mmCIF file of C-alpha atoms in Angstrom:
data_model
loop_
_atom_site.group_PDB
_atom_site.id
_atom_site.type_symbol
_atom_site.label_atom_id
_atom_site.label_comp_id
_atom_site.label_asym_id
_atom_site.label_seq_id
_atom_site.Cartn_x
_atom_site.Cartn_y
_atom_site.Cartn_z
ATOM 1 C CA MET A 569 160.223 68.940 137.110
ATOM 2 C CA GLN A 570 162.729 71.235 135.396
ATOM 3 C CA LYS A 571 160.116 73.007 133.273
ATOM 4 C CA HIS A 572 158.265 74.151 136.422
ATOM 5 C CA MET A 573 161.343 75.782 138.002
ATOM 6 C CA SER A 574 161.582 79.565 138.148
ATOM 7 C CA TYR A 575 164.498 81.432 136.596
ATOM 8 C CA LEU A 576 165.781 82.125 140.116
ATOM 9 C CA GLN A 577 165.823 78.392 140.889
ATOM 10 C CA LYS A 578 167.463 77.491 137.589
ATOM 11 C CA HIS A 579 170.247 80.043 138.028
ATOM 12 C CA PRO A 580 170.627 80.658 141.782
ATOM 13 C CA SER A 581 174.311 81.598 141.517
ATOM 14 C CA ILE A 582 173.430 84.593 139.332
ATOM 15 C CA THR A 583 170.851 85.809 141.842
ATOM 16 C CA ARG A 584 173.238 85.292 144.774
ATOM 17 C CA SER A 585 175.856 87.345 142.972
ATOM 18 C CA ARG A 586 173.265 90.043 142.313
ATOM 19 C CA VAL A 587 172.118 90.370 145.931
ATOM 20 C CA ASN A 588 175.709 90.310 147.191
ATOM 21 C CA ASN A 589 176.550 93.165 144.835
ATOM 22 C CA PHE A 590 173.670 95.111 146.391
ATOM 23 C CA LEU A 591 175.681 95.173 149.639
ATOM 24 C CA GLY A 592 179.167 95.326 148.138
ATOM 25 C CA GLY A 593 181.619 98.063 147.334
ATOM 26 C CA GLY A 594 183.789 98.792 144.335
ATOM 27 C CA GLN A 595 182.016 99.444 141.054
ATOM 28 C CA TRP A 596 178.556 98.901 142.579
ATOM 29 C CA GLU A 597 178.577 101.276 145.529
ATOM 30 C CA ASP A 598 177.446 104.290 143.491
ATOM 31 C CA VAL A 599 174.177 102.567 142.584
ATOM 32 C CA ASN A 600 173.476 100.065 145.387
ATOM 33 C CA ILE A 601 172.363 100.562 148.991
ATOM 34 C CA LYS A 602 175.708 102.150 149.913
ATOM 35 C CA ALA A 603 174.811 105.144 147.750
ATOM 36 C CA ALA A 604 171.974 105.921 150.177
ATOM 37 C CA LEU A 605 173.655 105.407 153.556
ATOM 38 C CA TYR A 606 174.469 109.082 154.247
ATOM 39 C CA ASP A 607 172.311 112.155 153.790
ATOM 40 C CA LEU A 608 175.091 114.671 154.477
ATOM 41 C CA ARG A 609 178.867 114.650 154.935
ATOM 42 C CA VAL A 610 181.501 117.367 155.379
ATOM 43 C CA SER A 611 185.242 117.317 156.007
ATOM 44 C CA GLY A 612 188.128 119.735 156.364
ATOM 45 C CA GLU A 613 188.211 123.262 157.723
ATOM 46 C CA PRO A 614 186.253 125.015 159.123
ATOM 47 C CA HIS A 615 184.257 122.015 160.300
ATOM 48 C CA VAL A 616 187.025 119.504 161.044
ATOM 49 C CA SER A 617 190.465 120.380 162.430
ATOM 50 C CA LEU A 618 193.096 117.634 162.761
ATOM 51 C CA GLU A 619 196.378 117.681 164.664
ATOM 52 C CA VAL A 620 198.665 114.767 165.514
ATOM 53 C CA TRP A 621 201.507 113.861 167.858
ATOM 54 C CA SER A 622 203.487 110.679 167.183
ATOM 55 C CA ALA A 623 204.922 108.858 170.195
ATOM 56 C CA PRO A 624 208.592 107.840 169.903
ATOM 57 C CA GLY A 625 209.461 104.247 169.081
ATOM 58 C CA GLN A 626 206.882 101.759 170.295
ATOM 59 C CA ASP A 627 205.907 103.794 173.357
ATOM 60 C CA ARG A 628 202.255 103.650 174.373
ATOM 61 C CA PRO A 629 201.935 106.834 176.429
ATOM 62 C CA THR A 630 199.052 107.638 178.731
ATOM 63 C CA PHE A 631 196.400 110.202 177.856
ATOM 64 C CA GLU A 632 197.823 112.574 180.477
ATOM 65 C CA HIS A 633 201.253 112.470 178.867
ATOM 66 C CA ALA A 634 200.083 112.598 175.261
ATOM 67 C CA VAL A 635 197.872 115.690 175.509
ATOM 68 C CA LYS A 636 200.796 117.763 176.861
ATOM 69 C CA GLN A 637 202.897 117.210 173.742
ATOM 70 C CA GLN A 638 203.404 119.403 170.692
ATOM 71 C CA PHE A 639 200.753 118.554 168.085
ATOM 72 C CA LYS A 640 201.204 119.244 164.371
ATOM 73 C CA PRO A 641 198.627 119.676 161.580
ATOM 74 C CA ALA A 642 197.421 116.422 160.027
ATOM 75 C CA LYS A 643 195.298 115.618 156.974
ATOM 76 C CA VAL A 644 193.352 112.836 155.344
ATOM 77 C CA GLY A 645 195.590 110.750 153.080
ATOM 78 C CA GLN A 646 198.537 110.916 155.457
ATOM 79 C CA THR A 647 200.182 107.623 156.470
ATOM 80 C CA PHE A 648 201.344 106.617 159.938
ATOM 81 C CA GLY A 649 203.649 103.876 161.119
ATOM 82 C CA PRO A 650 205.560 101.680 161.255
ATOM 83 C CA SER A 651 203.879 98.702 162.940
ATOM 84 C CA TRP A 652 203.154 98.945 166.686
ATOM 85 C CA THR A 653 203.686 102.712 166.885
ATOM 86 C CA THR A 654 201.134 105.081 168.436
ATOM 87 C CA HIS A 655 199.804 108.387 167.110
ATOM 88 C CA TRP A 656 197.528 110.742 169.051
ATOM 89 C CA PHE A 657 195.091 113.014 167.206
ATOM 90 C CA ARG A 658 193.548 116.155 168.646
ATOM 91 C CA ILE A 659 190.296 116.753 166.808
ATOM 92 C CA LYS A 660 188.018 119.771 166.826
ATOM 93 C CA VAL A 661 184.677 119.574 165.055
ATOM 94 C CA THR A 662 181.872 122.045 164.446
ATOM 95 C CA ILE A 663 178.630 120.559 163.139
ATOM 96 C CA PRO A 664 177.174 122.678 160.295
ATOM 97 C CA SER A 665 173.677 124.133 160.713
ATOM 98 C CA SER A 666 172.544 122.031 157.730
ATOM 99 C CA PHE A 667 172.747 118.960 159.999
ATOM 100 C CA ALA A 668 170.012 120.321 162.314
ATOM 101 C CA GLY A 669 167.517 117.660 163.305
ATOM 102 C CA LYS A 670 169.744 114.798 162.183
ATOM 103 C CA LEU A 671 171.685 112.120 164.030
ATOM 104 C CA THR A 672 175.308 113.139 163.502
ATOM 105 C CA GLN A 673 178.497 111.096 163.684
ATOM 106 C CA PHE A 674 182.222 111.591 163.212
ATOM 107 C CA MET A 675 183.704 109.051 160.824
ATOM 108 C CA PHE A 676 187.403 108.414 161.405
ATOM 109 C CA ASP A 677 189.156 105.595 159.561
ATOM 110 C CA THR A 678 192.879 104.965 160.034
ATOM 111 C CA ASN A 679 192.604 101.441 158.593
ATOM 112 C CA SER A 680 193.864 100.290 161.989
ATOM 113 C CA GLU A 681 192.598 100.101 165.556
ATOM 114 C CA ALA A 682 192.022 103.250 167.598
ATOM 115 C CA MET A 683 190.377 104.627 170.753
ATOM 116 C CA VAL A 684 188.263 107.766 171.112
ATOM 117 C CA TRP A 685 188.975 109.790 174.285
ATOM 118 C CA SER A 686 186.988 112.666 175.755
ATOM 119 C CA GLU A 687 188.678 116.028 176.202
ATOM 120 C CA ASP A 688 188.935 115.369 179.947
ATOM 121 C CA GLY A 689 190.582 111.972 179.565
ATOM 122 C CA HIS A 690 187.909 109.280 179.582
ATOM 123 C CA PRO A 691 188.093 106.379 177.084
ATOM 124 C CA LEU A 692 184.853 106.387 175.107
ATOM 125 C CA LEU A 693 184.868 104.045 172.139
ATOM 126 C CA GLY A 694 187.035 101.603 170.230
ATOM 127 C CA LEU A 695 187.389 101.939 166.452
ATOM 128 C CA THR A 696 188.369 99.338 163.866
ATOM 129 C CA GLY A 697 189.202 100.702 160.423
ATOM 130 C CA GLY A 698 189.468 99.130 156.993
ATOM 131 C CA ASN A 699 186.855 97.420 154.865
ATOM 132 C CA GLY A 700 186.397 94.125 156.710
ATOM 133 C CA GLY A 701 183.230 92.872 158.312
ATOM 134 C CA GLU A 702 184.472 94.134 161.672
ATOM 135 C CA ARG A 703 184.663 97.748 160.419
ATOM 136 C CA HIS A 704 183.491 100.264 163.034
ATOM 137 C CA VAL A 705 184.649 103.832 162.442
ATOM 138 C CA ASP A 706 181.787 106.078 163.608
ATOM 139 C CA TYR A 707 181.626 108.081 166.838
ATOM 140 C CA LEU A 708 178.316 109.671 167.865
ATOM 141 C CA LEU A 709 178.412 113.466 168.086
ATOM 142 C CA ALA A 710 174.708 114.257 168.487
ATOM 143 C CA LYS A 711 171.509 112.223 168.441
ATOM 144 C CA CYS A 712 169.681 115.244 167.069
ATOM 145 C CA ALA A 713 171.899 118.147 166.039
ATOM 146 C CA THR A 714 170.741 121.731 166.524
ATOM 147 C CA LYS A 715 171.316 124.702 164.223
ATOM 148 C CA SER A 716 173.976 126.095 166.543
ATOM 149 C CA GLU A 717 176.172 123.312 167.886
ATOM 150 C CA PRO A 718 179.222 124.184 170.045
ATOM 151 C CA GLU A 719 182.705 123.243 168.934
ATOM 152 C CA ARG A 720 183.705 119.819 170.236
ATOM 153 C CA THR A 721 187.245 118.728 171.107
ATOM 154 C CA PHE A 722 188.260 115.103 171.612
ATOM 155 C CA TYR A 723 191.252 112.851 171.054
ATOM 156 C CA ILE A 724 191.814 109.644 169.122
ATOM 157 C CA GLU A 725 194.655 107.287 169.998
ATOM 158 C CA MET A 726 195.727 105.432 166.849
ATOM 159 C CA ALA A 727 197.424 102.048 167.222
ATOM 160 C CA CYS A 728 199.402 100.905 164.179
ATOM 161 C CA ASN A 729 198.016 97.402 164.057
ATOM 162 C CA GLY A 730 194.909 95.717 162.782
ATOM 163 C CA LEU A 731 192.474 93.431 164.514
ATOM 164 C CA PHE A 732 194.871 90.524 163.956
ATOM 165 C CA GLY A 733 198.167 92.306 164.490
ATOM 166 C CA ASN A 734 200.258 93.281 161.494
ATOM 167 C CA GLY A 735 200.198 91.325 158.258
ATOM 168 C CA ASP A 736 198.716 87.965 157.329
ATOM 169 C CA TYR A 737 199.686 85.616 160.134
ATOM 170 C CA HIS A 738 198.654 82.617 157.981
ATOM 171 C CA VAL A 739 201.443 83.419 155.524
ATOM 172 C CA HIS A 740 204.356 84.926 157.434
ATOM 173 C CA PRO A 741 205.392 86.285 160.853
ATOM 174 C CA GLN A 742 204.173 89.696 161.972
ATOM 175 C CA ASP A 743 205.331 92.500 159.674
ATOM 176 C CA ARG A 744 207.160 95.291 161.506
ATOM 177 C CA ASP A 745 207.093 97.846 158.697
ATOM 178 C CA ILE A 746 203.415 98.449 157.875
ATOM 179 C CA TYR A 747 202.098 101.999 157.513
ATOM 180 C CA TYR A 748 198.412 102.867 157.899
ATOM 181 C CA ARG A 749 196.578 105.539 155.922
ATOM 182 C CA LEU A 750 194.078 107.977 157.400
ATOM 183 C CA SER A 751 191.362 107.567 154.774
ATOM 184 C CA SER A 752 188.525 109.557 156.342
ATOM 185 C CA ALA A 753 187.880 112.193 158.997
ATOM 186 C CA GLU A 754 184.445 113.672 158.366
ATOM 187 C CA ILE A 755 181.147 114.642 159.929
ATOM 188 C CA VAL A 756 178.290 112.557 158.562
ATOM 189 C CA ALA A 757 174.524 112.303 158.911
ATOM 190 C CA PRO A 758 173.536 108.673 158.304
ATOM 191 C CA ASN A 759 170.242 107.815 156.686
ATOM 192 C CA GLN A 760 168.933 105.577 159.442
ATOM 193 C CA GLU A 761 166.291 103.849 157.322
ATOM 194 C CA ALA A 762 168.876 103.058 154.642
ATOM 195 C CA TRP A 763 171.165 101.586 157.298
ATOM 196 C CA ALA A 764 168.279 99.521 158.649
ATOM 197 C CA LEU A 765 167.662 98.143 155.157
ATOM 198 C CA PHE A 766 171.377 97.427 154.795
ATOM 199 C CA HIS A 767 171.375 95.370 158.012
ATOM 200 C CA ASP A 768 168.105 93.647 157.051
ATOM 201 C CA MET A 769 169.724 92.577 153.796
ATOM 202 C CA GLU A 770 172.888 91.391 155.530
ATOM 203 C CA VAL A 771 170.807 88.929 157.554
ATOM 204 C CA ILE A 772 168.627 87.826 154.633
ATOM 205 C CA VAL A 773 171.568 87.296 152.271
ATOM 206 C CA GLU A 774 173.437 85.344 154.958
ATOM 207 C CA MET A 775 170.381 83.134 155.469
ATOM 208 C CA ALA A 776 170.172 82.483 151.740
ATOM 209 C CA SER A 777 173.841 81.539 151.737
ATOM 210 C CA ARG A 778 174.216 79.611 155.000
ATOM 211 C CA LEU A 779 170.983 77.617 155.264
ATOM 212 C CA PRO A 780 170.775 74.305 153.362
ATOM 213 C CA GLN A 781 170.537 75.337 149.737
ATOM 214 C CA ASP A 782 167.526 73.131 149.012
ATOM 215 C CA SER A 783 165.565 74.252 152.086
ATOM 216 C CA PRO A 784 162.369 76.309 151.696
ATOM 217 C CA ARG A 785 163.701 79.000 154.037
ATOM 218 C CA SER A 786 166.852 79.449 151.962
ATOM 219 C CA TRP A 787 164.768 79.906 148.802
ATOM 220 C CA GLN A 788 162.480 82.338 150.639
ATOM 221 C CA ALA A 789 165.517 84.363 151.716
ATOM 222 C CA LEU A 790 166.981 84.465 148.212
ATOM 223 C CA THR A 791 163.620 85.426 146.691
ATOM 224 C CA THR A 792 163.121 88.154 149.307
ATOM 225 C CA ALA A 793 166.595 89.579 148.746
ATOM 226 C CA ASN A 794 166.011 89.617 144.992
ATOM 227 C CA ASP A 795 162.660 91.388 145.448
ATOM 228 C CA ILE A 796 164.347 94.054 147.560
ATOM 229 C CA VAL A 797 167.007 94.648 144.899
ATOM 230 C CA ASN A 798 164.240 94.947 142.301
ATOM 231 C CA ILE A 799 162.343 97.636 144.199
ATOM 232 C CA PHE A 800 165.240 99.740 145.514
ATOM 233 C CA ASP A 801 166.335 102.795 143.524
ATOM 234 C CA HIS A 802 169.285 104.823 144.827
ATOM 235 C CA LEU A 803 167.893 107.895 143.044
ATOM 236 C CA ASP A 804 164.517 107.567 144.768
ATOM 237 C CA LEU A 805 164.905 107.155 148.531
ATOM 238 C CA SER A 806 161.160 106.652 148.929
ATOM 239 C CA THR A 807 161.804 103.087 147.696
ATOM 240 C CA ILE A 808 163.560 102.274 150.986
ATOM 241 C CA LYS A 809 160.251 102.011 152.868
ATOM 242 C CA PRO A 810 158.627 99.365 150.611
ATOM 243 C CA ALA A 811 161.936 97.506 150.487
ATOM 244 C CA ARG A 812 161.975 97.352 154.287
ATOM 245 C CA GLU A 813 158.361 96.192 154.308
ATOM 246 C CA ILE A 814 159.389 93.238 152.147
ATOM 247 C CA ALA A 815 162.160 92.443 154.634
ATOM 248 C CA GLN A 816 159.837 92.711 157.635
ATOM 249 C CA LYS A 817 157.318 90.380 155.997
ATOM 250 C CA PHE A 818 160.085 87.809 155.571
ATOM 251 C CA PHE A 819 161.193 88.173 159.195
ATOM 252 C CA SER A 820 157.602 87.754 160.390
ATOM 253 C CA TYR A 821 157.333 84.215 159.006
ATOM 254 C CA LYS A 822 157.218 81.544 161.692
ATOM 255 C CA THR A 823 158.102 77.914 161.207
ATOM 256 C CA SER A 824 156.176 76.120 163.937
ATOM 257 C CA ASP A 825 155.437 76.241 167.627
ATOM 258 C CA ALA A 826 158.087 73.555 168.086
ATOM 259 C CA ALA A 827 160.883 75.807 166.812
ATOM 260 C CA HIS A 828 163.705 76.637 169.188
ATOM 261 C CA SER A 829 164.158 80.068 170.744
ATOM 262 C CA VAL A 830 167.801 81.131 170.489
ATOM 263 C CA PHE A 831 169.386 83.890 172.568
ATOM 264 C CA ALA A 832 172.703 85.514 171.643
ATOM 265 C CA VAL A 833 175.091 86.945 174.242
ATOM 266 C CA GLY A 834 177.927 89.211 173.117
ATOM 267 C CA ASN A 835 181.568 88.264 173.706
ATOM 268 C CA CYS A 836 184.996 89.547 172.699
ATOM 269 C CA HIS A 837 187.482 86.714 172.556
ATOM 270 C CA ILE A 838 190.682 88.646 173.285
ATOM 271 C CA ASP A 839 193.795 86.488 173.433
ATOM 272 C CA THR A 840 196.010 87.756 176.230
ATOM 273 C CA ALA A 841 199.058 86.696 174.182
ATOM 274 C CA TRP A 842 198.832 85.871 170.486
ATOM 275 C CA LEU A 843 199.614 88.208 167.580
ATOM 276 C CA TRP A 844 200.511 91.275 169.640
ATOM 277 C CA PRO A 845 202.540 92.175 172.761
ATOM 278 C CA TYR A 846 200.996 92.293 176.244
ATOM 279 C CA ALA A 847 201.017 96.104 176.088
ATOM 280 C CA GLU A 848 198.648 95.949 173.111
ATOM 281 C CA THR A 849 196.386 93.414 174.837
ATOM 282 C CA LYS A 850 195.787 96.022 177.526
ATOM 283 C CA ARG A 851 194.632 98.522 174.915
ATOM 284 C CA LYS A 852 192.631 95.961 172.935
ATOM 285 C CA SER A 853 190.661 95.064 176.056
ATOM 286 C CA ALA A 854 189.888 98.709 176.742
ATOM 287 C CA ARG A 855 188.878 99.428 173.135
ATOM 288 C CA SER A 856 186.658 96.369 172.925
ATOM 289 C CA TRP A 857 184.893 96.842 176.229
ATOM 290 C CA ALA A 858 184.392 100.589 175.783
ATOM 291 C CA THR A 859 182.500 99.774 172.586
ATOM 292 C CA GLN A 860 180.386 97.175 174.380
ATOM 293 C CA LEU A 861 179.486 99.656 177.122
ATOM 294 C CA ASN A 862 178.217 102.078 174.497
ATOM 295 C CA LEU A 863 176.084 99.329 172.982
ATOM 296 C CA MET A 864 174.643 98.612 176.439
ATOM 297 C CA ASP A 865 173.730 102.270 176.834
ATOM 298 C CA GLU A 866 171.968 102.217 173.474
ATOM 299 C CA TYR A 867 170.324 98.808 173.878
ATOM 300 C CA PRO A 868 169.302 98.097 177.507
ATOM 301 C CA GLU A 869 168.380 94.516 176.580
ATOM 302 C CA TYR A 870 171.919 93.764 175.366
ATOM 303 C CA ARG A 871 174.024 91.295 177.379
ATOM 304 C CA PHE A 872 177.775 90.809 177.126
ATOM 305 C CA ALA A 873 180.069 88.227 178.744
ATOM 306 C CA ALA A 874 183.847 88.433 179.302
ATOM 307 C CA SER A 875 186.088 85.887 180.982
ATOM 308 C CA GLN A 876 189.755 86.924 181.228
ATOM 309 C CA ALA A 877 190.465 87.983 184.822
ATOM 310 C CA GLN A 878 193.929 89.302 183.945
ATOM 311 C CA GLN A 879 192.399 91.750 181.516
ATOM 312 C CA PHE A 880 190.045 93.052 184.207
ATOM 313 C CA GLN A 881 193.094 93.632 186.409
ATOM 314 C CA TRP A 882 194.847 95.600 183.678
ATOM 315 C CA LEU A 883 191.709 97.621 183.100
ATOM 316 C CA LEU A 884 191.500 98.485 186.791
ATOM 317 C CA GLU A 885 195.137 99.663 186.754
ATOM 318 C CA ASN A 886 195.168 101.540 183.434
ATOM 319 C CA TYR A 887 191.564 102.586 182.740
ATOM 320 C CA PRO A 888 189.895 103.164 186.139
ATOM 321 C CA SER A 889 186.945 105.169 184.784
ATOM 322 C CA LEU A 890 186.197 102.428 182.260
ATOM 323 C CA PHE A 891 186.430 99.815 185.008
ATOM 324 C CA LYS A 892 183.866 101.735 187.073
ATOM 325 C CA ARG A 893 181.473 101.759 184.123
ATOM 326 C CA ILE A 894 181.886 97.984 183.817
ATOM 327 C CA GLN A 895 181.172 97.570 187.520
ATOM 328 C CA GLN A 896 177.919 99.477 187.142
ATOM 329 C CA LYS A 897 176.874 97.505 184.059
ATOM 330 C CA SER A 898 177.675 94.312 185.941
ATOM 331 C CA LYS A 899 175.351 95.399 188.754
ATOM 332 C CA ASP A 900 172.710 96.160 186.142
ATOM 333 C CA GLY A 901 173.073 92.627 184.751
ATOM 334 C CA GLN A 902 174.329 93.676 181.320
ATOM 335 C CA PHE A 903 178.079 93.052 181.654
ATOM 336 C CA ILE A 904 178.541 89.473 182.832
ATOM 337 C CA PRO A 905 181.965 88.356 184.123
ATOM 338 C CA ILE A 906 182.404 84.602 183.628
ATOM 339 C CA GLY A 907 185.198 82.136 184.369
ATOM 340 C CA GLY A 908 187.897 82.574 186.979
ATOM 341 C CA THR A 909 191.205 81.733 185.298
ATOM 342 C CA TRP A 910 194.099 84.134 184.960
#
């Protein structure tokens, strides 16, 4: 039997390492799919202006209070802290004419959690910085930029904590002296086909890894991922299309008419009290649900369920405009309140 095995079957660990490197960072990101994810990017004046006001102590001031304070110039590379403190950024961006015709985003990574606010005080989107799988640091500026875009002003409320509080809770209690670095504040034009290939590969590589290793579908996934790595060339973006065609062929395979149909419903499991104070739970709920509402706007078929009644009460009290958006999405059948416990 051994003499009939392919090289991929004889040495699957080498191939798995290879396809994982295609998605990874570090030394590979200049030559793998990450090298193709953005067509354009700019930062700094005159396109991006950053100012910051740091709230005293562990205060979590309202938008109305924060925007009246004295802001000072800020820059990428600056650190903010310590743990549980709050820092408000006033951001002004002007999209360059070279971005005309492109979907345009603002990428803002504090390596912590944050909330984007409109200039008139509406919470818009939650951000999660860093390099984990939960990373989400992009805010949509324009679906199709024009050659003469107006200056935009908005605010970002930075919370000095990560998704799981501060520090590694498996090892020691919460660290009260962590500082977070602003690592990016730039206007970017993502290559949407490259991103689609990236997400295709995420699914395929996960299937190769998570399905039973001796199953035909796992081998198909690993072979497909390897074929995509073979055809992709970061110096020739025309290779993205045939790479995606390979992925789509794999996704089109059907097992049998007896196969189950599985439906996924979104959910944010937000502990009301765990690795952060109640005051942070209130903000976590708002950040999480604001992001979900944006996904519902983009994908009308998307459904999301949330269960903590206490968090709805806090949202009503502290984020009334966000609560109204949830009410409307609930009527539309997209935001589904479940459970009844407090």
